[in-house]
Short mmCIF file of C-alpha atoms in Angstrom, two decimals:
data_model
loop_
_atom_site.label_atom_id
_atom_site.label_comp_id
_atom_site.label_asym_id
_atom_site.label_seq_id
_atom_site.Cartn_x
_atom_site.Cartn_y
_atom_site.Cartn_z
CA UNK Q 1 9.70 10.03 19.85
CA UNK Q 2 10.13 6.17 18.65
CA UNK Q 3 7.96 5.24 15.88
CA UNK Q 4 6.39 2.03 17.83
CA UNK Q 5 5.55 4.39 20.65
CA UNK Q 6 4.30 7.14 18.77
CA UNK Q 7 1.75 4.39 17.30
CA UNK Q 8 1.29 3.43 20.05
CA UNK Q 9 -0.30 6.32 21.31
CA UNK Q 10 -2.19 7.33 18.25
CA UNK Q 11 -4.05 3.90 18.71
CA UNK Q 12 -4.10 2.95 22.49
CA UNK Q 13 -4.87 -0.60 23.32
CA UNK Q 14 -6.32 -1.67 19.64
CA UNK Q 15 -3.00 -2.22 18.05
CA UNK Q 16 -0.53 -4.58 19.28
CA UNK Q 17 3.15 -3.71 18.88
CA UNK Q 18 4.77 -6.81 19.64
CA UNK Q 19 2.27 -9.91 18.03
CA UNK Q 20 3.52 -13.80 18.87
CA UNK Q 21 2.91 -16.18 16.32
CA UNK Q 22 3.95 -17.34 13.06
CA UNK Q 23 4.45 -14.94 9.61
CA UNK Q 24 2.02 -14.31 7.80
CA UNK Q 25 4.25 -15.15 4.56
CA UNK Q 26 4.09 -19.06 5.75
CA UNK Q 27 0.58 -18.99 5.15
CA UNK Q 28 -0.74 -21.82 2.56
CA UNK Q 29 -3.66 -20.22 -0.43
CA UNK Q 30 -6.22 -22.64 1.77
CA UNK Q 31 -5.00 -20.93 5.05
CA UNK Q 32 -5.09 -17.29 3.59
CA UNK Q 33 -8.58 -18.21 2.20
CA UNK Q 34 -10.14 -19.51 5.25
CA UNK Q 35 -8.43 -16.60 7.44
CA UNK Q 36 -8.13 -13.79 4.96
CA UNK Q 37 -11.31 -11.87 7.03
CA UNK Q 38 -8.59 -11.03 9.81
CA UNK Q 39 -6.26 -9.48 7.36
CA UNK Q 40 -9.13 -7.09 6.55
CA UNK Q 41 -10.26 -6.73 10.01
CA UNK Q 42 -6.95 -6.13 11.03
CA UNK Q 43 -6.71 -2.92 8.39
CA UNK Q 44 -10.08 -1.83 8.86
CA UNK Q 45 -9.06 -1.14 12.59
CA UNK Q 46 -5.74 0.53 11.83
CA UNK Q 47 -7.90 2.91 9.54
CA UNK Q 48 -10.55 3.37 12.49
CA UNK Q 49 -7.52 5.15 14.46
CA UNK Q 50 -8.72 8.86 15.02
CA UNK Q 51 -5.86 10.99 13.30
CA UNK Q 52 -8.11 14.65 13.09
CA UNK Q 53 -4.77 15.94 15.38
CA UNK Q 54 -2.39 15.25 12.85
CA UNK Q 55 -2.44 17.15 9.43
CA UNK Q 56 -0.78 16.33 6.30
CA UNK Q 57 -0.53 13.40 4.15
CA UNK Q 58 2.18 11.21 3.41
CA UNK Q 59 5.00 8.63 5.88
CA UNK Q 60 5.62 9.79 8.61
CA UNK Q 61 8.92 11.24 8.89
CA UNK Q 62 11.89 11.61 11.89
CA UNK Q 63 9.37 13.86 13.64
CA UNK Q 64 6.54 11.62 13.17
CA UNK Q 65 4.48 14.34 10.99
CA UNK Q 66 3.00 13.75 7.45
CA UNK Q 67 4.76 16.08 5.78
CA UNK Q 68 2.48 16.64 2.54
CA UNK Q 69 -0.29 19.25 2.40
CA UNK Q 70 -2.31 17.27 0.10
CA UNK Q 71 -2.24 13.98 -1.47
CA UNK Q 72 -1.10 15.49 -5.04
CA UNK Q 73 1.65 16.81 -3.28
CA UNK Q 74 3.01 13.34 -1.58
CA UNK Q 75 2.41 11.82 -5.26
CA UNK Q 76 4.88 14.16 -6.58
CA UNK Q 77 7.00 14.16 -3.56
CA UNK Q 78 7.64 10.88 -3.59
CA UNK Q 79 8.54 10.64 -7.35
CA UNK Q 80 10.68 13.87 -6.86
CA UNK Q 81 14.48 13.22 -8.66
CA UNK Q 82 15.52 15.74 -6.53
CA UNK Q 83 14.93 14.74 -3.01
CA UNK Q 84 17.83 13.73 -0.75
CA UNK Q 85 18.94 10.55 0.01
CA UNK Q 86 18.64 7.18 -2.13
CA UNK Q 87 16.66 8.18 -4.50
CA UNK Q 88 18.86 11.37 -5.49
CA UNK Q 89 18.43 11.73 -9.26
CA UNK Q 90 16.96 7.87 -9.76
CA UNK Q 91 15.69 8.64 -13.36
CA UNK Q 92 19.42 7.78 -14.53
CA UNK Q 93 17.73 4.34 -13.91
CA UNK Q 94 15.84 4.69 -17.13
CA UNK Q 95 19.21 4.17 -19.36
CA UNK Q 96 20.64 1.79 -16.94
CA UNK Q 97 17.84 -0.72 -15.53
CA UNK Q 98 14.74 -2.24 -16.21
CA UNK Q 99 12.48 0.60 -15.63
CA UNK Q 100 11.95 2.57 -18.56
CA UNK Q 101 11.07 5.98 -19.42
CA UNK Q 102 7.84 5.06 -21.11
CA UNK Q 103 6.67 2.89 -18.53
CA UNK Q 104 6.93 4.83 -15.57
CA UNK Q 105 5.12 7.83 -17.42
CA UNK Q 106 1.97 5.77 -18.26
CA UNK Q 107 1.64 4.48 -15.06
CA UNK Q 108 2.42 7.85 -13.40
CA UNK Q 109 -0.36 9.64 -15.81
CA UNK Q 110 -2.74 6.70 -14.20
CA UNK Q 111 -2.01 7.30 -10.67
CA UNK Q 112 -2.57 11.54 -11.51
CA UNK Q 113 -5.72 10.22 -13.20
CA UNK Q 114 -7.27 8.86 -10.28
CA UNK Q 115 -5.39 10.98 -7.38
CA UNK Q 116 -8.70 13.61 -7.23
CA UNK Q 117 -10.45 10.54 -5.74
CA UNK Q 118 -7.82 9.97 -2.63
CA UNK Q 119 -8.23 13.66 -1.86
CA UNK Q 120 -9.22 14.33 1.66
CA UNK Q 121 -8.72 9.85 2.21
CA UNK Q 122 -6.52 10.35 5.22
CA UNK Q 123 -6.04 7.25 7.19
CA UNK Q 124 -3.73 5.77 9.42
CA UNK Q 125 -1.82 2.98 7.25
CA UNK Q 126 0.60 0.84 7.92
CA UNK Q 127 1.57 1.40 4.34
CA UNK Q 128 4.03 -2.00 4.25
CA UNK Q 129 1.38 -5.00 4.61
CA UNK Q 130 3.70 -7.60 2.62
CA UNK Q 131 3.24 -10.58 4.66
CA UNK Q 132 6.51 -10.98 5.83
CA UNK Q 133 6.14 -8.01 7.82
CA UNK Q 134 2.67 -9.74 9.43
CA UNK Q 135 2.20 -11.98 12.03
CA UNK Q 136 -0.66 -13.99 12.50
CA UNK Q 137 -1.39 -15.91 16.23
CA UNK Q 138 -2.98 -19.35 16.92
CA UNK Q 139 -6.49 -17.54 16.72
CA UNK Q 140 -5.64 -16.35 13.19
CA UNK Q 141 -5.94 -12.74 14.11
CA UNK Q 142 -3.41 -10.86 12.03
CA UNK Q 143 -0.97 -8.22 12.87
CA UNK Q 144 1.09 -5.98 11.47
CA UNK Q 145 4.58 -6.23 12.97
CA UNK Q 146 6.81 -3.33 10.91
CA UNK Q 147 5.47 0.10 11.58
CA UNK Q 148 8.75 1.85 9.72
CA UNK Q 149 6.77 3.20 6.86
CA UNK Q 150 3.54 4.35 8.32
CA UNK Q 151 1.90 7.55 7.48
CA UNK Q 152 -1.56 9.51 6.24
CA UNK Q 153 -3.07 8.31 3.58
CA UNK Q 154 -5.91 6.44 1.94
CA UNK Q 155 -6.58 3.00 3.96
CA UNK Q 156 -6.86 0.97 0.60
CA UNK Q 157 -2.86 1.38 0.31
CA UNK Q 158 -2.72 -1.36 2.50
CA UNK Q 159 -5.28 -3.77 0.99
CA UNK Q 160 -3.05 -3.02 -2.27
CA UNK Q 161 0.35 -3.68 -1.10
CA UNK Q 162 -1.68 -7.50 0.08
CA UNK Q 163 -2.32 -7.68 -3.54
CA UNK Q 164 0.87 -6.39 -5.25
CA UNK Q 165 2.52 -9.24 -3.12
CA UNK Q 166 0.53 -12.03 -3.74
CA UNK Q 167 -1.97 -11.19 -6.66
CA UNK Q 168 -2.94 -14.56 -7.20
CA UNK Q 169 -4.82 -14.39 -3.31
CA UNK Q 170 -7.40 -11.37 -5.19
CA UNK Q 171 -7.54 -9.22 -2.64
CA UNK Q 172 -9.44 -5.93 -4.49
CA UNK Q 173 -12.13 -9.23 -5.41
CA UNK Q 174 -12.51 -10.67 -1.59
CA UNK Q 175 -12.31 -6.81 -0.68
CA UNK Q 176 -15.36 -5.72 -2.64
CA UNK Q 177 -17.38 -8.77 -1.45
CA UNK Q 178 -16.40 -8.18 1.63
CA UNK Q 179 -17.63 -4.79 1.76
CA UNK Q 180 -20.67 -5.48 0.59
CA UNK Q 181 -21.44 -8.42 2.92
CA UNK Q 182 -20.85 -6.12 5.70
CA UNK Q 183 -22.54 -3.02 4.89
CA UNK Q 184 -19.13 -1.19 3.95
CA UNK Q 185 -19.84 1.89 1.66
CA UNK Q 186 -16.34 2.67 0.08
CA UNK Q 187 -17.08 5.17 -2.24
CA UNK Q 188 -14.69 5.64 -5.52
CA UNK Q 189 -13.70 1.83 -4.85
CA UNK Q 190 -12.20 1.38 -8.22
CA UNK Q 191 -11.01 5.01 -8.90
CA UNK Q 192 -8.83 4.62 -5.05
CA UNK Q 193 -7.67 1.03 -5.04
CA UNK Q 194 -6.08 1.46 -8.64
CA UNK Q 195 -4.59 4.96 -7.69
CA UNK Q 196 -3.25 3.41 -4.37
CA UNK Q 197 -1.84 0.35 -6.18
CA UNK Q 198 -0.37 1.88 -9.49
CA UNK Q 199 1.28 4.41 -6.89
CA UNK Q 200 2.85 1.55 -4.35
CA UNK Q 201 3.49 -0.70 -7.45
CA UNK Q 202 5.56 1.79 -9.14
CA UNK Q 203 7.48 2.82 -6.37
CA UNK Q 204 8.07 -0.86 -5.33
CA UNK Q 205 9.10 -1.76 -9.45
CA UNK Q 206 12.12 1.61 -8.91
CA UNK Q 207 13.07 -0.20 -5.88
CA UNK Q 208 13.37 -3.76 -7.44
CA UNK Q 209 14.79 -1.97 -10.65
CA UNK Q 210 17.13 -0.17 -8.64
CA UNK Q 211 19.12 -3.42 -7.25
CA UNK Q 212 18.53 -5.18 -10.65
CA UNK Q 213 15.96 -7.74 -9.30
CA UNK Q 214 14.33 -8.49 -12.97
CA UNK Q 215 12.37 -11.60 -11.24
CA UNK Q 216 10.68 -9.38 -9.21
CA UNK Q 217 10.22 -6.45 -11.63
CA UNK Q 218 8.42 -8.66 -14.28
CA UNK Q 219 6.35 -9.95 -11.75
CA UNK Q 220 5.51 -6.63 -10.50
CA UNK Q 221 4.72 -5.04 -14.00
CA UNK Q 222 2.48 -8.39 -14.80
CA UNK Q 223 0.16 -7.12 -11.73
CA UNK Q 224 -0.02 -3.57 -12.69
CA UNK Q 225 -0.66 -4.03 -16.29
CA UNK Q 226 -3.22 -6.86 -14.82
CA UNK Q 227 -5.38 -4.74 -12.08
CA UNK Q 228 -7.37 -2.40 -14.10
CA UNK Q 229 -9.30 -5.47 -16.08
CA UNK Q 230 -9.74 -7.24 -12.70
CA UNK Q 231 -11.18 -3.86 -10.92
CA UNK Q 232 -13.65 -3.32 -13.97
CA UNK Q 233 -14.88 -6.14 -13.45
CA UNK Q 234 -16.19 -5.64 -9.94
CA UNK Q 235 -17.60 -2.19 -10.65
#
């Protein structure tokens, strides 16, 4: 089945598959500040999708099944040298590009560290919020307009990915007040966000490492090595 109709179906009338409007990456600080509410909305509803007949964790592959038993398991998966495809044996990137052995070990021990806590977090997720893939109409509602890598897992992946692309807009911050303006209990808040953003940061820093795109790898290293002060303190 196509991806956009298998969403589709999995979330009825809620989620719209073809959004008008302008993207989301033209958005001014002032504009994202004002509006940023509907980003959250927007996610909050995408997680509020009823998934209890699909098992597994993990994107969604060909079939449109989560192919990971448990979390652990997609955390590993994903990192796997072996796996087919693009990233067939990608630690010969450690000799060859920016990401280094060291590096990707500490940050791999940190996302194992806090895995236990996205246990049983399974979630809908659009799991590629960078704002060129949003769109946001003339009522600043906010849409997500790329459903290629959606899949099972903890919600806060997508508040993350917000942040790992623009980390100056403090997402995890306007997050945590949000929640607590708004009666939102999300329990292990600090424990899930950094596990969900040290796991989608380091996969994003192979990526940019991968097509030698040192801009964007310093960049992305500068947030990771910046999140865990910010999160502590909030909580």
């Amino acid at each position: 089945m196509n991806r956009d109709i298998f969403i589709k179906n999995l979330t009825g009338d809620r989620i719209e598959m073809s959004p008008k409007g302008r993207c989301a990456n033209e958005l001014s600080v002032e504009e994202f500040e004002k509006g940023y509410e509907k980003f959250f909305e927007m996610i909050f509803e995408i997680a509020d999708t009823d998934v209890s007949s699909i098992t597994g964790y993990g994107e969604f592959n060909e079939d449109n099944k989560a192919p990971f038993a448990t979390f652990e398991e997609f955390v590993r998966e994903t990192f796997n040298e072996d796996q087919e495809g693009y990233w067939h044996n990608w630690t010969q990137m450690f000799e060859t590009t920016f990401l280094k052995k060291d590096y990707f070990d500490k940050i791999y021990a940190k996302i194992m560290q806090y895995a236990p806590y996205c246990e049983g977090q399974r979630f809908l997720a659009n799991n590629n919020t960078f704002f060129v893939n949003m769109i946001v109409d003339d009522a600043g509602k906010a849409y997500c307009a790329d459903w290629g890598r959606a899949g099972i897992m903890d919600f806060l992946m997508d508040f993350a990915i917000l942040d790992l692309n623009k980390p100056y807009l403090l997402v995890p911050e306007k997050l945590y007040e949000y929640a607590k303006r708004n009666n939102i209990d999300i329990k292990n808040y600090k424990e899930r966000f950094l596990c969900m953003a040290y796991f989608k940061g380091l996969h994003t820093l192979m990526w940019h490492a991968s097509i030698d795109d040192l801009e964007s790898c310093e960049s992305i290293t500068r947030s990771i090595n910046e999140l865990e002060e910010r999160m502590n303190k909030l909580v």
